[in-house]
mmCIF file of C-alpha atoms and ligand atoms in Angstrom:
data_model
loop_
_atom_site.group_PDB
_atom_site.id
_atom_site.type_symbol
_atom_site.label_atom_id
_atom_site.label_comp_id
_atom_site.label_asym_id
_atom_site.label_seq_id
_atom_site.Cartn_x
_atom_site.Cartn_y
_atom_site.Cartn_z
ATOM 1 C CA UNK A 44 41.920 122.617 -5.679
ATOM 2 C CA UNK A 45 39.986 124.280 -8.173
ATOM 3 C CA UNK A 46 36.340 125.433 -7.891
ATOM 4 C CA UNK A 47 34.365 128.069 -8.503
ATOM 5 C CA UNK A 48 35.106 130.620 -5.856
ATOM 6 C CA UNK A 49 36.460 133.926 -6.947
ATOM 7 C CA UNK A 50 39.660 133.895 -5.595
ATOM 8 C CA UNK A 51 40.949 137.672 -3.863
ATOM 9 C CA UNK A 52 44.323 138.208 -2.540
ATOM 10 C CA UNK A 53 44.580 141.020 -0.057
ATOM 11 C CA UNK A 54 48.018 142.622 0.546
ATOM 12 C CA UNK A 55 48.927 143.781 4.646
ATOM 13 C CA UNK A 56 45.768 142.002 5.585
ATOM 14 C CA UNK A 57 47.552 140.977 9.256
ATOM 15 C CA UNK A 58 45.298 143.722 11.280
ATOM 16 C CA UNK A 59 43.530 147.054 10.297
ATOM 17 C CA UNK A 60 42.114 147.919 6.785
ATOM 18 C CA UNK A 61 43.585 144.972 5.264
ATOM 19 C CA UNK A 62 41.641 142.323 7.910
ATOM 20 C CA UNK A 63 38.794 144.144 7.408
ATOM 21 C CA UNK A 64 39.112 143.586 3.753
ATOM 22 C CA UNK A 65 39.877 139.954 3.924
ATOM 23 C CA UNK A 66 36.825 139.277 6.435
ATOM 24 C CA UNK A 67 34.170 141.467 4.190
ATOM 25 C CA UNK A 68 35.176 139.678 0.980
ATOM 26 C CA UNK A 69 35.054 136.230 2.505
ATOM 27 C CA UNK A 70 31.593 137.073 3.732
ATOM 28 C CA UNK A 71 30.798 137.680 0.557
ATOM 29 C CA UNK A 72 31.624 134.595 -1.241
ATOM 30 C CA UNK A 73 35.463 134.952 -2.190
ATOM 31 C CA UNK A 74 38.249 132.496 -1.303
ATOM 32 C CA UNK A 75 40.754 135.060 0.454
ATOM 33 C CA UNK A 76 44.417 134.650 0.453
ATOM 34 C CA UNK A 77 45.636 136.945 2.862
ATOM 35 C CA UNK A 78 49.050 137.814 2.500
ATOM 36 C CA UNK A 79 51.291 139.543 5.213
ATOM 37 C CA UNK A 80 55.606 140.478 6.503
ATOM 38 C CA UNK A 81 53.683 139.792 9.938
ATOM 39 C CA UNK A 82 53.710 136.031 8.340
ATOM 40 C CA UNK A 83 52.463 134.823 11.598
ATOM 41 C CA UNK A 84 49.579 136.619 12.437
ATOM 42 C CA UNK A 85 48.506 136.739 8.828
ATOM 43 C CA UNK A 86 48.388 132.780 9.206
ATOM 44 C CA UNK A 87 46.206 133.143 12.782
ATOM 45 C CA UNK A 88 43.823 135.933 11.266
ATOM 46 C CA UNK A 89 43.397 133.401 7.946
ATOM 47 C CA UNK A 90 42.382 130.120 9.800
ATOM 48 C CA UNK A 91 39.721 132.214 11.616
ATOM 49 C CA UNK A 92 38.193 133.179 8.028
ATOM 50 C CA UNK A 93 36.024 130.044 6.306
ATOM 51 C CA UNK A 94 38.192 128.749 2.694
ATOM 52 C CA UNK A 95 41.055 131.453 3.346
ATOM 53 C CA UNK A 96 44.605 130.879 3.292
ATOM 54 C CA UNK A 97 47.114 133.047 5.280
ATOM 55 C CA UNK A 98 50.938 133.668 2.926
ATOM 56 C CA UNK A 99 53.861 135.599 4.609
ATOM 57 C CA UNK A 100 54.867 138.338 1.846
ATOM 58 C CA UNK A 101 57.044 141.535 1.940
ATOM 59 C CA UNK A 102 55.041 143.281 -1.106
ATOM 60 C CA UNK A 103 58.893 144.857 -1.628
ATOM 61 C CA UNK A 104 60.669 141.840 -2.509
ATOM 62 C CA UNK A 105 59.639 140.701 -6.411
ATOM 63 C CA UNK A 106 59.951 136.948 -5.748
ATOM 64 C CA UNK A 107 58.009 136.496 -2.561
ATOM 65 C CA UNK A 108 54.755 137.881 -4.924
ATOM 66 C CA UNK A 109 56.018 135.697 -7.630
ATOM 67 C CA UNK A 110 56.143 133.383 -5.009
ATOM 68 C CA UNK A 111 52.505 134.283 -3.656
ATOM 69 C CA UNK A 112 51.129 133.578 -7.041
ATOM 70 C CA UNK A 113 52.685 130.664 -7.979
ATOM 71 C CA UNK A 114 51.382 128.840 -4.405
ATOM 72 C CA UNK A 115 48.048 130.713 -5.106
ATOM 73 C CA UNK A 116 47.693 128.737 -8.567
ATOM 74 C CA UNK A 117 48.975 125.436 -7.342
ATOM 75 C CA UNK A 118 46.311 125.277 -4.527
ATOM 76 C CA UNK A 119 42.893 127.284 -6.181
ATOM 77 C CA UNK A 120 43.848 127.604 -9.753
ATOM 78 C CA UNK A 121 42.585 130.919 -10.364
ATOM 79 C CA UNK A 122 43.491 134.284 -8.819
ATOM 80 C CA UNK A 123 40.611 137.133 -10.205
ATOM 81 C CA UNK A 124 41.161 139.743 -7.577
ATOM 82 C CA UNK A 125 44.138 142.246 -6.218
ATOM 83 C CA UNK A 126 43.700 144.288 -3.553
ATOM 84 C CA UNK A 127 46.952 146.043 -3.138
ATOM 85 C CA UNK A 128 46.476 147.482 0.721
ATOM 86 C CA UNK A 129 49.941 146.668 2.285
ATOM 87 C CA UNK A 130 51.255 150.393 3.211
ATOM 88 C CA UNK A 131 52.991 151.643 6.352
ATOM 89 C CA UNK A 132 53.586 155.513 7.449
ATOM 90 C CA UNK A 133 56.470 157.460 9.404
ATOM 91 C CA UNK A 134 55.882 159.991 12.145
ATOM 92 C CA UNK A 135 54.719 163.327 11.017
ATOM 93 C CA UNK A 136 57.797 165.455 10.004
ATOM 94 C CA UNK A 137 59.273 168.400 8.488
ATOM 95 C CA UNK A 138 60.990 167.510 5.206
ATOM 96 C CA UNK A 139 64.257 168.378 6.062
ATOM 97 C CA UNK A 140 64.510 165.684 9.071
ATOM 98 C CA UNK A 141 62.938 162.735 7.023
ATOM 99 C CA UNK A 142 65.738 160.197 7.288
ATOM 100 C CA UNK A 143 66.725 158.383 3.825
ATOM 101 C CA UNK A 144 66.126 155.281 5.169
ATOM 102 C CA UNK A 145 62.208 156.630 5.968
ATOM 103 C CA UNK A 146 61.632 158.068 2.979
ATOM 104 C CA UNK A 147 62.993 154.424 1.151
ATOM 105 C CA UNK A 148 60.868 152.729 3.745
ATOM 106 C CA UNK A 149 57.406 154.345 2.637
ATOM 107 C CA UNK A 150 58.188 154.526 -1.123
ATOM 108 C CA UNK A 151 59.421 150.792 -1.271
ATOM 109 C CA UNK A 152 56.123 149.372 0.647
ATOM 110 C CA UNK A 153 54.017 152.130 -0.670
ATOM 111 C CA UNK A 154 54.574 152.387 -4.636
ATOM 112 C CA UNK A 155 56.921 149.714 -5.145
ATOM 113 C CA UNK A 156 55.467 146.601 -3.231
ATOM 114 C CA UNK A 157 52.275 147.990 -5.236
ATOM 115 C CA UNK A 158 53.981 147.908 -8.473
ATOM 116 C CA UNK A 159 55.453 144.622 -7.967
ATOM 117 C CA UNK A 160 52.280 142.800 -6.448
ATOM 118 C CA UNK A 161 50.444 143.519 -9.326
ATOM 119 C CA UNK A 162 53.415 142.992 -11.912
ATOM 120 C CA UNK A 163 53.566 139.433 -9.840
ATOM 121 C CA UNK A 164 49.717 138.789 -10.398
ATOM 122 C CA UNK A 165 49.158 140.404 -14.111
ATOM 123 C CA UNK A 166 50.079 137.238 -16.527
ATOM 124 C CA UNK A 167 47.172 135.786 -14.334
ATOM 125 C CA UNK A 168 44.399 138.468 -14.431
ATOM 126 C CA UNK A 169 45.506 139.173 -17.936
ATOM 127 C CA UNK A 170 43.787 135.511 -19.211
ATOM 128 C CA UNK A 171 40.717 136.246 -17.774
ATOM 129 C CA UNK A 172 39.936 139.869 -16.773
ATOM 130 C CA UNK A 173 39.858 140.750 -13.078
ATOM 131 C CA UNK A 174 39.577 143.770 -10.712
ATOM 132 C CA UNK A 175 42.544 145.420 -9.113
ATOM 133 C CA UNK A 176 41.959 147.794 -5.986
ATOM 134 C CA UNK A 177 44.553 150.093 -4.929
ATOM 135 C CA UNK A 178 44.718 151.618 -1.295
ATOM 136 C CA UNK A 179 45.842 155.227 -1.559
ATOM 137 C CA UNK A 180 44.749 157.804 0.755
ATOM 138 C CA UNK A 181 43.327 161.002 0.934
ATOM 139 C CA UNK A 182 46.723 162.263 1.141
ATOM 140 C CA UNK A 183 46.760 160.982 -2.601
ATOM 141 C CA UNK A 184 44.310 163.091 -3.606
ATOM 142 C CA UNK A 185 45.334 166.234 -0.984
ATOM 143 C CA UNK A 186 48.119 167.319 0.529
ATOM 144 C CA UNK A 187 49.076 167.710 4.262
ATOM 145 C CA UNK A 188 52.099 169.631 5.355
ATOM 146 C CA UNK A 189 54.802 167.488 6.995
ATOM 147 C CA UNK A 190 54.330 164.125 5.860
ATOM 148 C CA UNK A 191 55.453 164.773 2.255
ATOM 149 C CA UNK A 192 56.864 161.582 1.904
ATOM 150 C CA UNK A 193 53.666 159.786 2.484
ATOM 151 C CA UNK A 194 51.533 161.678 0.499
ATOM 152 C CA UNK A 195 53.840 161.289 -2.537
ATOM 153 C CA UNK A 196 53.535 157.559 -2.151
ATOM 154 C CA UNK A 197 50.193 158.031 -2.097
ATOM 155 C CA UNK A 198 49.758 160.056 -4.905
ATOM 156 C CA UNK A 199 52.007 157.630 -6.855
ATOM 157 C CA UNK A 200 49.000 154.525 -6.150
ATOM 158 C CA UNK A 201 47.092 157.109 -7.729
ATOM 159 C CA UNK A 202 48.914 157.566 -10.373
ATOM 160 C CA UNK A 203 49.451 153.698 -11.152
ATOM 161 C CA UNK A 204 46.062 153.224 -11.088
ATOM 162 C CA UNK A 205 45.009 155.776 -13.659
ATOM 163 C CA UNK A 206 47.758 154.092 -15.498
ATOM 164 C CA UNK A 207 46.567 150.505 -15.030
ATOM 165 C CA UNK A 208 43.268 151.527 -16.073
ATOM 166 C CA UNK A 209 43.936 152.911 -19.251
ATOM 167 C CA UNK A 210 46.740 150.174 -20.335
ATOM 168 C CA UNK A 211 44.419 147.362 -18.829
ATOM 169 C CA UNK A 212 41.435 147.602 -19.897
ATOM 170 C CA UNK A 213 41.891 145.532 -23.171
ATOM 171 C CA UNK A 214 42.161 142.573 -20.732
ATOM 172 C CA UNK A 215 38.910 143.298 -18.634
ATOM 173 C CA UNK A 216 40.859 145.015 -15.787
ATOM 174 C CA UNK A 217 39.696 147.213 -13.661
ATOM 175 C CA UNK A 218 41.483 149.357 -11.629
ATOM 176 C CA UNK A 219 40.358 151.570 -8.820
ATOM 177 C CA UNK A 220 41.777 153.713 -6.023
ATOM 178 C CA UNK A 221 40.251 153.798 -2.378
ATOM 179 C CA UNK A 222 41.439 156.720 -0.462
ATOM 180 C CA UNK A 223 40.278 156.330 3.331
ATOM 181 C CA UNK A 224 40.770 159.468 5.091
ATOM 182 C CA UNK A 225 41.391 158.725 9.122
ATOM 183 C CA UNK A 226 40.655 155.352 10.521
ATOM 184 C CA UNK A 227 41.773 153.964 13.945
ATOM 185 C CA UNK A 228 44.384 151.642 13.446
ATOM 186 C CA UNK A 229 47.626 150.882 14.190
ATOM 187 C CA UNK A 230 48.840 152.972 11.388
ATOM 188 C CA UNK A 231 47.065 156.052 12.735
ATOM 189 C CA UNK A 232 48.304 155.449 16.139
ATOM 190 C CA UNK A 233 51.748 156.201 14.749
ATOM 191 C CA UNK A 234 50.477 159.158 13.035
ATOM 192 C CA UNK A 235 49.006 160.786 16.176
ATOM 193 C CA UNK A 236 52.130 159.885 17.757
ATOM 194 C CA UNK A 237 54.279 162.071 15.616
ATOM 195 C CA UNK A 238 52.091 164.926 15.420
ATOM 196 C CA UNK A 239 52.248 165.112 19.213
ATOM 197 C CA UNK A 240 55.508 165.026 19.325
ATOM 198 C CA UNK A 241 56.099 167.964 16.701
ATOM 199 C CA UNK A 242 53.306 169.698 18.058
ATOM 200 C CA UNK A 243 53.881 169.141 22.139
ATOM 201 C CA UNK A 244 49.983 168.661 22.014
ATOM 202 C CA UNK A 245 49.536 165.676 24.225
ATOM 203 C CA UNK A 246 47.674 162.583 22.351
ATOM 204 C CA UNK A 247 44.286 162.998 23.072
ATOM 205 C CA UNK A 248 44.353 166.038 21.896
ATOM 206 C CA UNK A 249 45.625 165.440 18.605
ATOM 207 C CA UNK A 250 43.154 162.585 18.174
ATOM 208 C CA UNK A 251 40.517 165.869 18.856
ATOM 209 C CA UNK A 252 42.328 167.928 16.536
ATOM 210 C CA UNK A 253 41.931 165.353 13.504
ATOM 211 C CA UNK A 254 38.487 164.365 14.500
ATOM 212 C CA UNK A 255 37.810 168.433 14.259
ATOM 213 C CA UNK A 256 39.135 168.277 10.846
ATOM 214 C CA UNK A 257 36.873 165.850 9.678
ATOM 215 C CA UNK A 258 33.673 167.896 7.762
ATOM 216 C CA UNK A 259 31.755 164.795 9.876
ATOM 217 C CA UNK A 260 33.093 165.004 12.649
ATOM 218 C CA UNK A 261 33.774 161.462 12.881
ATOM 219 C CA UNK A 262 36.175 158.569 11.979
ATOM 220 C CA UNK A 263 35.728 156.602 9.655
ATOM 221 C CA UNK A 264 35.941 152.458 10.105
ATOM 222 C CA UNK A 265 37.816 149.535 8.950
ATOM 223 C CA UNK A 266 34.091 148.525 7.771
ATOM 224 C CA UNK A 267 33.559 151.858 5.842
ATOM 225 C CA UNK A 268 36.680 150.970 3.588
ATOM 226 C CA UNK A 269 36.071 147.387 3.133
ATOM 227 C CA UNK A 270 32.746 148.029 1.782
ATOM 228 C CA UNK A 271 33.379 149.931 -0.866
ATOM 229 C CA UNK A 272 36.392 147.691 -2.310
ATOM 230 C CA UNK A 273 33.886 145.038 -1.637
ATOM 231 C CA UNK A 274 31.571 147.319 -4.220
ATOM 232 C CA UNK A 275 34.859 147.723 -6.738
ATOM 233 C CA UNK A 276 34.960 144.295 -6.953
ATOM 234 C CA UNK A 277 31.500 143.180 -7.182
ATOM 235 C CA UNK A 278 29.536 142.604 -10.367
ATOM 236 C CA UNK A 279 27.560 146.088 -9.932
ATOM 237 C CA UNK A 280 31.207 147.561 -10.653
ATOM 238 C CA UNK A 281 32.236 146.091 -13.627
ATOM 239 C CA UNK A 282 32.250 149.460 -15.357
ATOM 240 C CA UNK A 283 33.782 151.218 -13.188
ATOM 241 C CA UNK A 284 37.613 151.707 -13.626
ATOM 242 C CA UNK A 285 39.991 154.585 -13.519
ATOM 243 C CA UNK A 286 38.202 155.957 -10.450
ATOM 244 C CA UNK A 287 39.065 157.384 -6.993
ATOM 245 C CA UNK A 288 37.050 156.264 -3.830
ATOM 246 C CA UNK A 289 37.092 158.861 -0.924
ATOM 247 C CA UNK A 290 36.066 157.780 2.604
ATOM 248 C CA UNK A 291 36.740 160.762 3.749
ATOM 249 C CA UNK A 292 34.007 162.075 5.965
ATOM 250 C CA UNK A 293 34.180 164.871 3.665
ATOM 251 C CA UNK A 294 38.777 165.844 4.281
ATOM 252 C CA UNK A 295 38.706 166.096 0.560
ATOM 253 C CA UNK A 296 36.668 168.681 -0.177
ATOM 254 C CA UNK A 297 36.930 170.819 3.266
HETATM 255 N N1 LIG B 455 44.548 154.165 8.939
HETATM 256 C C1 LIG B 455 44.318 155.214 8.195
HETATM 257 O O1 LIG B 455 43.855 156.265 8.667
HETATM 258 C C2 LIG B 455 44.588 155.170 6.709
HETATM 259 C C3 LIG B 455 44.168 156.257 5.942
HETATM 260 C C4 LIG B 455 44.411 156.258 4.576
HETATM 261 C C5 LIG B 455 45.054 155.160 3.985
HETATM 262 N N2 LIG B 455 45.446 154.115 4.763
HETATM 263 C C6 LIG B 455 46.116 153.003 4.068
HETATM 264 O O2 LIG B 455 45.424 151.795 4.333
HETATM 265 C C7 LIG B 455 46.341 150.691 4.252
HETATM 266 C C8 LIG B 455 46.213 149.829 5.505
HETATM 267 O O3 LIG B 455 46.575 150.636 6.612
HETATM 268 P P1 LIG B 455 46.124 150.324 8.105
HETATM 269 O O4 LIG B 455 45.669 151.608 8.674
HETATM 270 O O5 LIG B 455 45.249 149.122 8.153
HETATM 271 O O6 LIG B 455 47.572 150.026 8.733
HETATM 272 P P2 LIG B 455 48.085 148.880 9.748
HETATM 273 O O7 LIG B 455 49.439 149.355 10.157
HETATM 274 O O8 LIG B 455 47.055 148.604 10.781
HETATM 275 O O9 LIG B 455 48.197 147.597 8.798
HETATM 276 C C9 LIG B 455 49.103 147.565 7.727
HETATM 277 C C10 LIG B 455 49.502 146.128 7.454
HETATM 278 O O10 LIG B 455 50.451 146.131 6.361
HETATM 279 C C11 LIG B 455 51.502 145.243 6.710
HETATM 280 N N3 LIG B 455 52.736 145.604 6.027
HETATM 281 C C12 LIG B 455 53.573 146.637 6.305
HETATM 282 N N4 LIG B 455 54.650 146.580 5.520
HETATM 283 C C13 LIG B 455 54.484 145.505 4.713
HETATM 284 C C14 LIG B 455 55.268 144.906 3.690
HETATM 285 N N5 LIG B 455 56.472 145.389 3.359
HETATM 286 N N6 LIG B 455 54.785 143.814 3.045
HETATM 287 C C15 LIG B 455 53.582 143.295 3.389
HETATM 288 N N7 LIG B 455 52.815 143.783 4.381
HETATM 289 C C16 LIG B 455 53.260 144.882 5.020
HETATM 290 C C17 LIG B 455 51.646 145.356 8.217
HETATM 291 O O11 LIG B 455 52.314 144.220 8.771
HETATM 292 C C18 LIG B 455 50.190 145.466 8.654
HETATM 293 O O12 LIG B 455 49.622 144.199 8.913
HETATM 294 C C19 LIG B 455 47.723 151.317 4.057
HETATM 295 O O13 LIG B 455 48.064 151.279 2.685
HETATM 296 C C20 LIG B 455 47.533 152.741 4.533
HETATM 297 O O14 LIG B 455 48.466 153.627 3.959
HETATM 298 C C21 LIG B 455 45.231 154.086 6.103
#
């Protein structure tokens, strides 16, 4: 098939930010290939979305997104946007516990599935132009003591995105970087999770403590984050690359 649709392909878009992603983007007129590990539920959570298509993919293994692409191609023809969201998290700890096989975990999905998404999907988007979007975090913009390992992946999507911006832009690429600061997913759950258990504080009161560190005093949604890569990658932002998106509720600057 081969039509007119904008084609997106959202990375981790199973559940949480990524879902959110996939659905906003498909409301607004893209043909979404959501791409998943969880190959299963990506497939359930892609039939439910109008033109989409739902790919298992471990963003850490260089064939499966050469693999992506290539299917991608054969079925639409075009691919014009990369929204490079798959990420995953440890429990909260002090450096000198974090495990080797953690701190390979985060840095493998985190930088390198990020790295070799877009390496998978750049002969494409380098025809034609296109718009990358890179999830980092506020933790790539501002540290957090123990969870050094994260934020250093995180910082590292920041990094490749500056990078991208600069070396792409002779192609018409953009590339941005959305840093959400706490949204309730399953991601967080695992965050709140640790930090009880280094902290003895009992759940609740560790989702209290974070929502208390929020300047609004409030979380921020799966929604809040979709629409602003929906922004990145609409025709208002065609200018806009090299740039950092905080929804924050105002961590960044507090
Ligand atoms: N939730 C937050 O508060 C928060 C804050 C800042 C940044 N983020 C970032 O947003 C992104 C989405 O997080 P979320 O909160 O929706 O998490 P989530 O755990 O709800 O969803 C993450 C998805 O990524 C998938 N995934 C994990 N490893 C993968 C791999 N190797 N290959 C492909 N897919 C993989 C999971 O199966 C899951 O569907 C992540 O990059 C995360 O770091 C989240």
């Amino acid at each position: 098939m081969n039509d007119d649709l904008q084609v997106a392909i959202v990375t981790g878009a199973a559940r949480g930010i990524g879902l959110a992603i996939a659905q906003r983007l498909t409301a607004d007129g893209f043909r979404v290939v959501l791409t998943d590990v969880d190959g299963e539920e990506v497939a359930k959570q892609a039939e439910a979305l109008p033109g989409a298509i739902g790919l298992q993919h471990d963003v850490r293994d260089a064939a499966a997104g050469r693999a992506v692409v290539e299917h991608v191609l054969a079925q639409f023809g075009r691919i014009d946007v990369l929204v490079n969201n798959a990420g995953t998290n440890i429990h909260a700890h002090p450096t000198v516990e974090v495990t080797e096989e953690d701190f390979n975990l985060v840095i493998d999905v985190n930088l390198k599935g990020t790295f070799l998404t877009t390496q998978a999907v750049l002969p494409t988007l380098q025809k034609g132009g296109g718009r990358i979007v890179n999830m980092s975090s506020i933790l790539g913009l501002k540290p957090v003591a123990n969870v050094a390992t994260y934020c250093a992946s995180k910082y590292a999507v920041t990094g490749l995105t500056q990078s991208w911006a600069a070396e792409l832009a002779q192609y018409d690429i953009t590339a941005n970087s959305v840093h959400p600061g706490i949204v309730a997913t399953a991601l967080h759950d695992r965050v709140v999770e640790g930090v009880s258990a280094l902290t003895k504080m009992s759940t609740d009161d560790a989702w209290a403590e974070f929502q208390r560190s929020i300047p609004l005093q409030r979380f921020q949604t799966v929604e809040d984050v979709a629409a602003v890569v929906a922004f990145l990658v609409s025709p208002a932002a065609k200018d806009i690359t090299g740039s950092e998106f905080k929804i924050d509720g105002g961590m960044g600057v507090a």
